[in-house]
Amino acid sequence: MAALALVGFGWGMGAAPVHGQEFTQTWTLRPGWNAVFLEVAPTDARSVAVFAAIPVESVWTRAERLSSVDFVRDQNEARWNDPGWMVYRPEPYPEAFVTTLHTVQANRPYLIRIGGSQAVTWRVTGRPSLRHPAWVPDAYNLRGFPVDPARLPRFGEFLRSSAAHHRSGTGPMEEVYRLGADGQWRLAGANDTMGAGEAYWVYSRGASRFVAPLEIEVDRGDGLDYDALIEELPVRLRNREASARTVVAAMQGMQGADVLVSWELDTADGSVAWRPFGARRTIEIAPGARASLRLAPRRSAFAGNAYGDVLVASDGVGTRHLIPVSARRRTTEAGGPTHPHVGLWIGSLRVSAVSEAHGADPTLPTPVPSPFAMRVLFHVGTNGQARLLKEAIQMWEDGTYRTVEGGVRVTDEPGRFVWLTRPELVPSFRGVALRDGVLTGRRLSTVGIDFDGGAENSLSLAGAFEVGGTVSGTIVLPPNFPTHPFRHRFHPDHDNLDERFAAFRPEAREVRRRLEFEFTPGDPGGAAIRDYGHDTLGGIFRETLSGLHHRDVRLLGDFRLQRIADTPVLNPTPRQR
């Protein structure tokens, strides 16, 4: 009978992740059988790739929910064609053609038989997951636990908070079998030390949802996946123990300290705000209590278009969870990278100071008793070109379809929202808001800013639309412009007509508005905004007004903008149907 053995389980904590939210797990496997618990989903999950670097004879894992009679005391007695097992046999073994274990998954146990006479080191790099398999009640389950390699717990203390595995927490521990050095599964004692990355046969008396004394939950998926639009997600922690726990949460990578922020209380002044996550966070959890850690990414701090990392949460007494974290910037419809501020921006500017033509210094704006506010609209294209808008209309464009083999109709291009600045394009699209039973577009407009925008009904701005940059442009209002401040069709001195009201004669001067928007590193009002610089921008507004007086009038104020859509292109060409 071949010997089964398990030795030298370690953990590659110091290894650098391959793609941000990846982690490296390391074992030392010796000839014969090894019971391992894999906590990561390999980058290349194919069995042939995962086990290519070690002399594997066979790999086994359970295929479905177990029954009470499926416990195997000697893995050599398991039948390779048993439908309850998935088995991988590499070439050139004759049984290779009947391999049923084609991919390797996270949080699953694997029984690995190593050939040869030398111990081998096996490393697996992949993405962790918080999704664990369900327990089968009143049966032995082959599984592992999120054990902290820096502080290996005893079986009794690790399982005592679950009545399904430790009767009433003080009674006898339910049976746990581990692989011994002589190749047999033997009963583990409550005072025996557990191993990290090790799998066991564990009995569950009745139903169980136990994972560890420290439980971790997230709202969606198996980690913190913010994608491109989600602003914040909580990590919920539960202490199942009868004693308090101090949980330390730290990012595996160095970038996470700057990218993530957490919502927390400042005990010094009692304020609550988003603060940098930093190197680590310490959370105190009372016995049987719960706690929550609200985390959000600062996309403005991304080094590229995507961010990935692993949040490591440990309680210092035996439990450690690996939480994958990922977020990305917006991309174009084609999927490529874009300017970080692409899209439609809306906000308000506030004029708080105006120069006095007859003041001591006619070039210096002086504060006004009551600031004047007005709306502004911008659009930023994929190349970073910023344009000032006076109106934007949101419409809907239906998707297109095509027929594939068999007469099946499938989506070719999905439907999308579009933004228009050219009113003549409105009939080519569908409305998005119901008014008096009719679908119409949703229109945004500005009152204090008007200009001749040409064919695209917009004004191109010079400069960089980004933190630390400045964009500027000039609005020209000719004497006959409809919203010229001195033009009045019912006043003979301001109608731009001669004394017979027939021929054009300019009676109003040309007015020029030189607008400048300087983007500051922080909110102009001093507000603590979570991801200022990504979806929120602000800064200093300046305007030089010529034509109202023989001296220029200068205005000074501030502005704040919010991105409301990531549409890369205005006025798209309607799709052909």
Coordinates of C-alpha atoms in Angstrom, one line a residue:
M1 CA 0.0 0.0 0.0
A2 CA 1.4 3.3 -1.0
A3 CA 2.1 5.9 1.7
L4 CA 0.2 9.2 2.0
A5 CA 2.0 12.2 3.4
L6 CA 1.6 15.9 4.0
V7 CA 4.5 18.0 5.0
G8 CA 5.8 21.6 5.1
F9 CA 2.8 23.7 4.3
G10 CA 3.9 27.3 3.9
W11 CA 2.5 30.5 2.4
G12 CA 4.0 32.8 -0.2
M13 CA 3.1 36.0 1.6
G14 CA 6.2 37.8 0.4
A15 CA 5.7 36.9 -3.3
A16 CA 4.6 39.8 -5.4
P17 CA 1.2 39.4 -7.1
V18 CA 1.2 39.0 -10.8
H19 CA -1.8 41.1 -11.7
G20 CA -2.7 43.2 -8.7
Q21 CA -5.4 41.2 -7.1
E22 CA -3.5 38.0 -7.3
F23 CA -1.9 36.1 -4.4
T24 CA 0.7 33.3 -4.3
Q25 CA 0.2 30.2 -2.2
T26 CA 3.1 27.8 -1.6
W27 CA 3.4 24.2 -0.5
T28 CA 6.1 21.7 0.0
L29 CA 4.7 18.4 -1.2
R30 CA 6.5 15.1 -0.6
P31 CA 6.2 11.8 -2.5
G32 CA 2.8 10.1 -2.0
W33 CA -0.5 11.7 -1.2
N34 CA -0.9 15.3 -0.1
A35 CA -4.2 17.0 1.0
V36 CA -4.1 20.7 0.1
F37 CA -6.7 23.5 0.4
L38 CA -6.4 26.0 -2.5
E39 CA -7.6 29.5 -1.6
V40 CA -6.9 31.1 -5.0
A41 CA -8.3 30.6 -8.5
P42 CA -5.2 30.0 -10.7
T43 CA -4.5 32.5 -13.4
D44 CA -4.6 29.7 -15.9
A45 CA -7.1 27.3 -14.3
R46 CA -6.6 24.4 -16.7
S47 CA -5.4 21.3 -14.7
V48 CA -2.7 20.6 -17.2
A49 CA -1.3 24.1 -16.6
V50 CA -1.7 24.2 -12.8
F51 CA 0.1 20.9 -12.2
A52 CA 2.6 21.1 -15.1
A53 CA 5.6 22.0 -12.8
I54 CA 5.3 19.1 -10.4
P55 CA 5.5 15.3 -10.9
V56 CA 1.9 14.6 -10.4
E57 CA 0.5 11.0 -10.7
S58 CA -3.1 12.0 -10.0
V59 CA -5.2 14.7 -8.5
W60 CA -8.6 14.1 -6.8
T61 CA -11.4 16.4 -5.6
R62 CA -15.1 15.8 -4.8
A63 CA -17.5 16.2 -7.7
E64 CA -20.8 16.9 -5.8
R65 CA -22.4 17.1 -2.4
L66 CA -21.3 14.2 -0.2
S67 CA -23.4 11.7 1.7
S68 CA -22.7 10.2 5.1
V69 CA -21.0 7.2 3.5
D70 CA -18.6 9.0 1.2
F71 CA -15.8 9.4 3.8
V72 CA -12.6 7.6 2.6
R73 CA -10.1 6.6 5.2
D74 CA -7.4 5.6 2.7
Q75 CA -7.3 7.5 -0.6
N76 CA -5.7 4.5 -2.3
E77 CA -9.1 2.8 -1.9
A78 CA -10.9 5.4 -3.9
R79 CA -11.9 4.3 -7.4
W80 CA -10.9 6.6 -10.2
N81 CA -14.2 6.0 -12.0
D82 CA -16.4 6.7 -9.0
P83 CA -18.8 9.5 -10.2
G84 CA -18.4 11.2 -6.8
W85 CA -14.8 12.1 -7.6
M86 CA -13.2 14.3 -10.3
V87 CA -9.8 13.0 -11.2
Y88 CA -6.9 14.4 -13.2
R89 CA -4.4 12.0 -14.7
P90 CA -1.6 13.6 -16.8
E91 CA 0.0 12.1 -19.9
P92 CA 1.5 9.5 -20.4
Y93 CA -0.6 7.6 -17.9
P94 CA -3.1 5.2 -19.6
E95 CA -6.0 6.7 -17.6
A96 CA -5.3 10.3 -18.9
F97 CA -8.0 10.0 -21.5
V98 CA -10.7 9.6 -18.9
T99 CA -9.7 12.8 -16.9
T100 CA -12.7 14.5 -15.4
L101 CA -10.9 17.3 -13.5
H102 CA -10.3 19.8 -16.2
T103 CA -10.1 23.1 -14.2
V104 CA -9.0 24.1 -10.7
Q105 CA -11.1 26.4 -8.5
A106 CA -10.6 28.5 -5.4
N107 CA -11.6 27.3 -1.9
R108 CA -11.6 23.7 -2.8
P109 CA -9.6 20.7 -1.4
Y110 CA -7.4 18.7 -3.7
L111 CA -5.7 15.3 -3.0
I112 CA -2.5 15.3 -4.9
R113 CA -0.3 12.2 -5.4
I114 CA 3.3 13.1 -6.1
G115 CA 5.6 10.6 -7.9
G116 CA 9.4 10.2 -7.4
S117 CA 11.4 10.2 -4.2
Q118 CA 12.0 13.9 -3.6
A119 CA 9.8 16.6 -2.0
V120 CA 8.8 19.4 -4.4
T121 CA 7.8 23.0 -4.0
W122 CA 4.4 23.9 -5.6
R123 CA 3.4 27.5 -6.1
V124 CA 0.0 28.6 -7.3
T125 CA -0.7 32.3 -8.2
G126 CA -4.3 33.4 -8.6
R127 CA -7.2 35.4 -7.4
P128 CA -8.6 34.8 -3.9
S129 CA -12.3 34.4 -3.4
L130 CA -14.7 34.7 -0.4
R131 CA -17.1 32.2 -1.9
H132 CA -16.9 28.9 0.0
P133 CA -18.7 25.6 -0.7
A134 CA -21.8 24.7 1.2
W135 CA -21.7 22.2 4.0
V136 CA -23.5 18.8 3.8
P137 CA -25.4 18.2 7.0
D138 CA -24.8 15.1 9.1
A139 CA -21.8 14.0 6.9
Y140 CA -18.1 14.2 6.6
N141 CA -17.0 17.1 4.3
L142 CA -13.6 17.4 2.6
R143 CA -12.6 21.0 3.0
G144 CA -10.1 23.5 4.3
F145 CA -10.2 26.8 6.3
P146 CA -8.8 30.3 6.0
V147 CA -6.0 29.7 8.5
D148 CA -3.4 32.4 9.3
P149 CA 0.1 30.9 8.7
A150 CA 1.5 33.5 11.1
R151 CA -0.5 32.2 14.0
L152 CA -1.7 28.6 13.5
P153 CA -4.7 27.8 15.8
R154 CA -5.7 24.6 17.5
F155 CA -8.7 22.7 16.1
G156 CA -10.7 23.1 19.2
E157 CA -10.3 26.9 19.5
F158 CA -10.9 27.4 15.8
L159 CA -14.1 25.3 15.7
R160 CA -15.6 26.0 19.1
S161 CA -17.9 28.9 17.9
S162 CA -19.9 26.5 15.7
A163 CA -22.3 24.1 17.3
A164 CA -22.2 22.0 14.1
H165 CA -18.5 21.2 14.7
H166 CA -18.0 21.7 18.4
R167 CA -21.0 20.8 20.7
S168 CA -22.1 23.9 22.6
G169 CA -18.6 25.3 22.3
T170 CA -17.5 23.5 25.5
G171 CA -18.5 19.9 24.7
P172 CA -16.5 17.5 22.5
M173 CA -15.3 18.5 19.1
E174 CA -16.9 16.8 16.2
E175 CA -14.6 14.4 14.3
V176 CA -11.9 15.9 12.1
Y177 CA -9.5 13.7 10.2
R178 CA -6.2 14.8 8.9
L179 CA -3.6 13.1 6.8
G180 CA -0.8 11.6 8.9
A181 CA 2.8 11.1 8.0
D182 CA 2.2 7.3 7.6
G183 CA -0.3 7.9 4.9
Q184 CA -3.6 7.3 6.8
W185 CA -6.4 9.7 7.7
R186 CA -6.4 9.9 11.5
L187 CA -8.6 11.6 14.1
A188 CA -7.3 15.0 15.0
G189 CA -7.4 16.2 18.6
A190 CA -8.8 19.4 19.9
N191 CA -5.4 20.6 21.0
D192 CA -3.7 19.6 17.7
T193 CA -2.4 22.5 15.6
M194 CA -4.0 23.2 12.3
G195 CA -2.1 23.9 9.1
A196 CA -2.5 26.7 6.5
G197 CA -3.5 25.4 3.1
E198 CA -4.3 22.0 4.5
A199 CA -7.5 20.0 3.8
Y200 CA -9.4 17.7 6.2
W201 CA -12.4 15.5 6.5
V202 CA -14.7 17.5 8.9
Y203 CA -17.9 16.2 10.3
S204 CA -20.9 18.5 10.4
R205 CA -23.7 17.7 12.9
G206 CA -26.7 19.2 11.2
A207 CA -26.6 22.3 9.0
S208 CA -23.6 24.6 9.0
R209 CA -22.5 27.8 7.4
F210 CA -19.2 28.0 9.3
V211 CA -16.1 29.4 7.6
A212 CA -14.0 30.7 10.5
P213 CA -14.4 32.4 13.9
L214 CA -14.0 35.7 12.1
E215 CA -16.6 35.9 9.3
I216 CA -16.3 38.2 6.3
E217 CA -19.2 39.2 4.0
V218 CA -19.4 41.5 1.0
D219 CA -22.5 42.8 -0.8
R220 CA -21.8 41.4 -4.2
G221 CA -19.7 38.7 -5.8
D222 CA -16.8 37.1 -4.0
G223 CA -14.8 40.2 -3.3
L224 CA -14.7 44.0 -3.6
D225 CA -15.3 44.5 -7.3
Y226 CA -16.0 48.2 -7.9
D227 CA -15.9 47.9 -11.7
A228 CA -16.1 51.3 -13.4
L229 CA -19.2 52.8 -11.7
I230 CA -19.5 51.6 -8.1
E231 CA -18.4 54.2 -5.7
E232 CA -18.2 52.3 -2.4
L233 CA -18.7 48.8 -0.9
P234 CA -18.7 47.6 2.7
V235 CA -16.8 44.8 4.2
R236 CA -18.9 43.2 7.0
L237 CA -17.1 41.5 9.9
R238 CA -18.6 39.2 12.5
N239 CA -16.8 37.9 15.6
R240 CA -18.3 34.5 16.5
E241 CA -16.2 34.2 19.6
A242 CA -17.0 34.9 23.2
S243 CA -14.0 37.2 23.5
A244 CA -13.1 40.4 21.8
R245 CA -11.1 40.4 18.6
T246 CA -8.7 42.9 17.1
V247 CA -8.8 42.6 13.4
V248 CA -6.0 44.1 11.3
A249 CA -6.8 44.8 7.6
A250 CA -3.9 45.6 5.3
M251 CA -3.4 45.8 1.6
Q252 CA -1.0 43.3 0.0
G253 CA 0.3 45.9 -2.5
M254 CA 1.8 49.3 -1.7
Q255 CA -0.5 51.2 -4.1
G256 CA -3.6 50.4 -2.0
A257 CA -2.6 52.7 0.8
D258 CA -3.2 55.7 -1.6
V259 CA -5.9 54.3 -3.8
L260 CA -8.4 53.2 -1.1
V261 CA -10.2 55.4 1.4
S262 CA -12.3 54.4 4.3
W263 CA -15.2 56.1 6.1
E264 CA -14.2 56.5 9.7
L265 CA -14.5 58.6 12.8
D266 CA -11.7 60.9 14.0
T267 CA -11.7 60.4 17.8
A268 CA -9.9 63.7 18.3
D269 CA -12.6 66.0 17.0
G270 CA -15.5 63.7 16.5
S271 CA -15.7 64.2 12.7
V272 CA -16.6 61.5 10.3
A273 CA -15.1 61.6 6.8
W274 CA -13.4 59.7 4.0
R275 CA -9.7 59.2 5.0
P276 CA -6.8 57.5 3.3
F277 CA -6.7 53.8 4.1
G278 CA -3.0 53.9 4.8
A279 CA -0.8 50.9 5.5
R280 CA -3.4 49.2 7.6
R281 CA -6.6 49.6 9.6
T282 CA -7.3 48.1 13.1
I283 CA -10.9 47.2 14.0
E284 CA -12.0 46.3 17.5
I285 CA -15.0 43.8 17.6
A286 CA -16.7 43.0 20.8
P287 CA -17.7 39.3 21.6
G288 CA -20.4 38.1 19.2
A289 CA -20.6 41.6 17.7
R290 CA -20.4 42.8 14.1
A291 CA -18.5 45.6 12.5
S292 CA -18.4 47.2 9.0
L293 CA -15.5 48.7 7.0
R294 CA -16.7 51.1 4.3
L295 CA -14.1 51.3 1.5
A296 CA -14.1 53.2 -1.7
P297 CA -11.5 53.6 -4.5
R298 CA -10.0 56.9 -5.6
R299 CA -9.9 56.4 -9.3
S300 CA -8.1 59.7 -9.6
A301 CA -5.1 58.0 -7.9
F302 CA -4.9 55.1 -10.3
A303 CA -1.5 54.6 -11.9
G304 CA -3.3 53.2 -15.0
N305 CA -6.8 52.4 -16.2
A306 CA -7.3 49.6 -13.7
Y307 CA -6.4 48.7 -10.1
G308 CA -6.2 45.4 -8.4
D309 CA -5.0 44.3 -4.9
V310 CA -5.7 41.9 -2.1
L311 CA -7.0 43.0 1.3
V312 CA -5.7 40.8 4.0
A313 CA -7.8 40.6 7.2
S314 CA -6.5 38.7 10.2
D315 CA -7.6 38.5 13.8
G316 CA -4.2 37.5 15.3
V317 CA -5.5 34.3 16.7
G318 CA -5.7 32.0 13.7
T319 CA -8.0 33.4 11.0
R320 CA -6.9 35.2 7.9
H321 CA -9.2 36.1 5.0
L322 CA -8.0 37.2 1.5
I323 CA -10.3 39.7 -0.1
P324 CA -9.7 40.5 -3.8
V325 CA -10.1 44.2 -4.6
S326 CA -10.6 45.5 -8.2
A327 CA -11.7 48.7 -9.8
R328 CA -11.2 50.4 -13.2
R329 CA -11.7 53.7 -14.9
R330 CA -14.3 54.2 -17.6
T331 CA -13.5 53.0 -21.1
T332 CA -14.9 53.9 -24.5
E333 CA -17.6 51.9 -26.2
A334 CA -14.9 50.1 -28.1
G335 CA -13.3 49.1 -24.8
G336 CA -10.0 51.1 -25.1
P337 CA -8.6 53.6 -22.6
T338 CA -9.9 57.1 -22.6
H339 CA -9.0 60.5 -21.2
P340 CA -9.7 60.2 -17.4
H341 CA -12.3 62.9 -17.5
V342 CA -14.1 61.9 -20.7
G343 CA -17.9 62.6 -20.5
L344 CA -20.5 65.2 -19.8
W345 CA -20.0 67.5 -16.8
I346 CA -22.5 69.8 -15.2
G347 CA -22.0 72.3 -12.4
S348 CA -22.3 75.8 -11.2
L349 CA -20.0 78.8 -11.0
R350 CA -20.4 81.5 -8.4
V351 CA -19.3 85.0 -9.1
S352 CA -18.2 86.5 -5.7
A353 CA -16.1 89.6 -6.8
V354 CA -16.5 92.2 -9.6
S355 CA -14.1 95.0 -10.5
E356 CA -15.5 98.6 -10.3
A357 CA -15.0 100.7 -13.4
H358 CA -14.6 103.9 -11.2
G359 CA -12.9 102.3 -8.2
A360 CA -9.4 102.9 -6.9
D361 CA -8.2 100.0 -9.0
P362 CA -10.5 99.2 -11.9
T363 CA -8.6 96.0 -12.6
L364 CA -9.1 94.4 -9.1
P365 CA -12.3 92.5 -8.4
T366 CA -13.9 93.5 -5.1
P367 CA -16.3 91.2 -3.1
V368 CA -20.0 91.5 -3.8
P369 CA -22.7 91.5 -1.0
S370 CA -24.4 88.5 -2.6
P371 CA -22.7 86.0 -4.9
F372 CA -24.3 85.3 -8.3
A373 CA -24.5 81.6 -9.4
M374 CA -25.2 80.2 -12.9
R375 CA -25.1 76.7 -14.4
V376 CA -22.2 75.6 -16.7
L377 CA -22.0 72.5 -19.0
F378 CA -18.8 70.9 -20.4
H379 CA -18.0 67.9 -22.5
V380 CA -14.6 66.2 -22.7
G381 CA -13.8 63.9 -25.6
T382 CA -11.6 60.8 -25.6
N383 CA -8.6 63.0 -26.6
G384 CA -9.1 65.4 -23.8
Q385 CA -10.6 68.2 -25.9
A386 CA -13.0 70.2 -23.7
R387 CA -16.0 72.0 -25.1
L388 CA -18.3 74.5 -23.4
L389 CA -22.0 73.7 -24.1
K390 CA -25.1 75.8 -23.7
E391 CA -27.5 72.9 -23.9
A392 CA -27.4 69.1 -24.1
I393 CA -30.3 66.7 -24.8
Q394 CA -30.3 63.1 -23.7
M395 CA -32.0 60.6 -26.1
W396 CA -32.0 56.8 -26.6
E397 CA -30.9 54.8 -29.5
D398 CA -32.2 51.3 -30.0
G399 CA -29.8 48.4 -30.5
T400 CA -29.4 46.5 -33.7
Y401 CA -29.9 42.8 -34.4
R402 CA -28.7 40.2 -36.8
T403 CA -29.8 36.7 -37.6
V404 CA -27.4 33.8 -37.2
E405 CA -27.5 30.3 -38.3
G406 CA -30.8 28.6 -37.4
G407 CA -32.8 31.8 -37.7
V408 CA -31.9 33.0 -34.2
R409 CA -32.0 36.8 -33.8
V410 CA -29.2 38.0 -31.6
T411 CA -28.0 41.5 -30.5
D412 CA -25.4 43.0 -32.8
E413 CA -25.0 46.4 -31.1
P414 CA -26.8 47.1 -27.8
G415 CA -29.0 50.1 -27.2
R416 CA -27.4 53.2 -25.7
F417 CA -28.1 56.7 -24.3
V418 CA -26.8 59.5 -26.5
W419 CA -26.3 63.2 -25.8
L420 CA -27.0 65.8 -28.5
T421 CA -26.2 69.4 -28.9
R422 CA -27.7 69.6 -32.4
P423 CA -31.5 69.8 -32.1
E424 CA -32.0 68.7 -35.7
L425 CA -30.8 65.2 -34.7
V426 CA -33.5 64.7 -32.1
P427 CA -36.0 63.0 -34.5
S428 CA -33.4 60.3 -35.3
F429 CA -33.6 59.0 -31.7
R430 CA -36.1 58.1 -29.1
G431 CA -37.1 60.0 -26.0
V432 CA -36.1 59.0 -22.4
A433 CA -38.7 60.9 -20.3
L434 CA -42.5 60.5 -20.4
R435 CA -44.4 63.8 -20.6
D436 CA -48.1 63.9 -21.2
G437 CA -47.9 60.4 -22.4
V438 CA -45.2 61.1 -25.0
L439 CA -41.6 60.1 -24.9
T440 CA -39.3 63.1 -25.1
G441 CA -35.7 63.9 -24.5
R442 CA -34.2 65.2 -21.3
R443 CA -32.7 68.7 -21.8
L444 CA -30.1 70.4 -19.8
S445 CA -29.4 74.1 -20.5
T446 CA -27.6 77.2 -19.2
V447 CA -29.1 80.6 -18.8
G448 CA -26.1 82.7 -18.2
I449 CA -24.0 81.4 -21.1
D450 CA -25.0 81.8 -24.7
F451 CA -23.0 81.9 -27.9
D452 CA -22.9 81.0 -31.6
G453 CA -21.7 77.4 -31.4
G454 CA -21.6 76.8 -35.1
A455 CA -22.5 73.4 -36.6
E456 CA -21.8 71.5 -33.3
N457 CA -23.5 74.1 -31.1
S458 CA -20.5 74.2 -28.8
L459 CA -17.4 76.2 -28.0
S460 CA -13.9 74.5 -28.1
L461 CA -11.7 75.4 -25.2
A462 CA -7.9 75.6 -25.0
G463 CA -5.9 74.0 -22.2
A464 CA -6.0 70.9 -20.1
F465 CA -9.3 69.8 -18.4
E466 CA -7.6 68.2 -15.3
V467 CA -6.5 68.9 -11.8
G468 CA -3.8 71.6 -12.0
G469 CA -4.8 72.6 -15.5
T470 CA -6.8 75.5 -17.0
V471 CA -9.2 75.7 -19.8
S472 CA -10.3 79.0 -21.4
G473 CA -12.3 80.3 -24.3
T474 CA -13.8 83.5 -25.6
I475 CA -17.5 84.1 -26.3
V476 CA -18.2 86.8 -28.9
L477 CA -21.6 88.5 -29.0
P478 CA -22.0 90.6 -32.2
P479 CA -24.3 93.6 -32.1
N480 CA -27.2 91.6 -33.7
F481 CA -26.9 88.5 -31.5
P482 CA -30.3 87.6 -30.1
T483 CA -29.2 87.6 -26.4
H484 CA -26.9 90.7 -26.7
P485 CA -27.4 92.6 -23.5
F486 CA -27.9 96.0 -25.3
R487 CA -30.1 94.7 -28.1
H488 CA -33.8 95.4 -27.8
R489 CA -36.2 95.2 -30.7
F490 CA -38.7 97.7 -29.2
H491 CA -36.2 100.4 -28.3
P492 CA -35.2 102.7 -31.2
D493 CA -31.7 103.2 -29.7
H494 CA -31.0 99.5 -29.2
D495 CA -32.6 97.8 -32.2
N496 CA -29.6 98.0 -34.5
L497 CA -31.8 99.6 -37.2
D498 CA -31.7 103.1 -38.9
E499 CA -34.2 105.8 -38.2
R500 CA -36.6 104.3 -40.7
F501 CA -36.3 100.9 -39.0
A502 CA -35.3 99.3 -42.3
A503 CA -31.5 99.0 -42.8
F504 CA -29.1 97.4 -40.3
R505 CA -27.1 99.9 -38.3
P506 CA -25.0 98.7 -35.4
E507 CA -26.1 100.5 -32.2
A508 CA -24.7 98.0 -29.7
R509 CA -21.0 97.3 -29.3
E510 CA -19.6 93.9 -29.7
V511 CA -19.3 92.1 -26.4
R512 CA -16.5 89.7 -25.6
R513 CA -16.5 87.3 -22.6
R514 CA -13.1 85.8 -21.9
L515 CA -13.8 82.8 -19.6
E516 CA -11.1 80.9 -17.7
F517 CA -11.5 77.8 -15.4
E518 CA -8.5 76.9 -13.3
F519 CA -8.8 73.5 -11.7
T520 CA -7.5 73.3 -8.2
P521 CA -6.0 70.2 -6.4
G522 CA -8.8 70.4 -3.8
D523 CA -12.5 71.5 -3.6
P524 CA -12.7 75.3 -3.8
G525 CA -15.1 75.3 -0.9
G526 CA -12.9 73.2 1.3
A527 CA -15.2 70.2 1.4
A528 CA -13.7 66.8 1.9
I529 CA -14.8 65.0 -1.2
R530 CA -14.0 61.2 -1.4
D531 CA -12.7 61.0 -4.9
Y532 CA -12.1 64.6 -5.9
G533 CA -10.4 64.8 -9.2
H534 CA -12.3 61.9 -10.8
D535 CA -16.0 62.6 -10.9
T536 CA -15.9 65.9 -9.1
L537 CA -13.7 68.9 -10.1
G538 CA -13.6 72.5 -9.1
G539 CA -11.5 75.6 -9.0
I540 CA -11.2 79.3 -9.6
F541 CA -13.4 81.1 -12.2
R542 CA -12.2 84.2 -13.9
E543 CA -14.0 86.3 -16.6
T544 CA -12.9 89.4 -18.5
L545 CA -15.9 91.2 -20.0
S546 CA -15.2 93.7 -22.8
G547 CA -17.7 95.9 -24.6
L548 CA -20.0 96.9 -21.8
H549 CA -17.8 99.8 -20.7
H550 CA -14.7 101.4 -22.2
R551 CA -12.8 99.6 -19.4
D552 CA -12.8 95.8 -19.1
V553 CA -14.9 94.4 -16.3
R554 CA -13.3 91.6 -14.4
L555 CA -15.2 88.9 -12.5
L556 CA -13.8 86.4 -10.0
G557 CA -15.4 83.4 -8.3
D558 CA -15.2 79.6 -8.0
F559 CA -16.9 76.6 -9.6
R560 CA -17.7 73.0 -9.0
L561 CA -18.4 70.3 -11.6
Q562 CA -19.9 66.8 -11.4
R563 CA -19.6 64.2 -14.2
I564 CA -23.1 62.9 -15.0
A565 CA -22.3 60.7 -18.1
D566 CA -19.3 59.1 -19.6
T567 CA -20.5 59.5 -23.1
P568 CA -17.3 59.9 -25.2
V569 CA -19.0 61.4 -28.3
L570 CA -21.7 64.0 -28.8
N571 CA -24.1 63.9 -31.7
P572 CA -23.3 60.4 -32.9
T573 CA -24.4 59.3 -36.4
P574 CA -27.6 57.3 -36.2
R575 CA -27.1 53.5 -36.7
Q576 CA -28.2 52.0 -40.0
R577 CA -31.1 49.6 -39.7

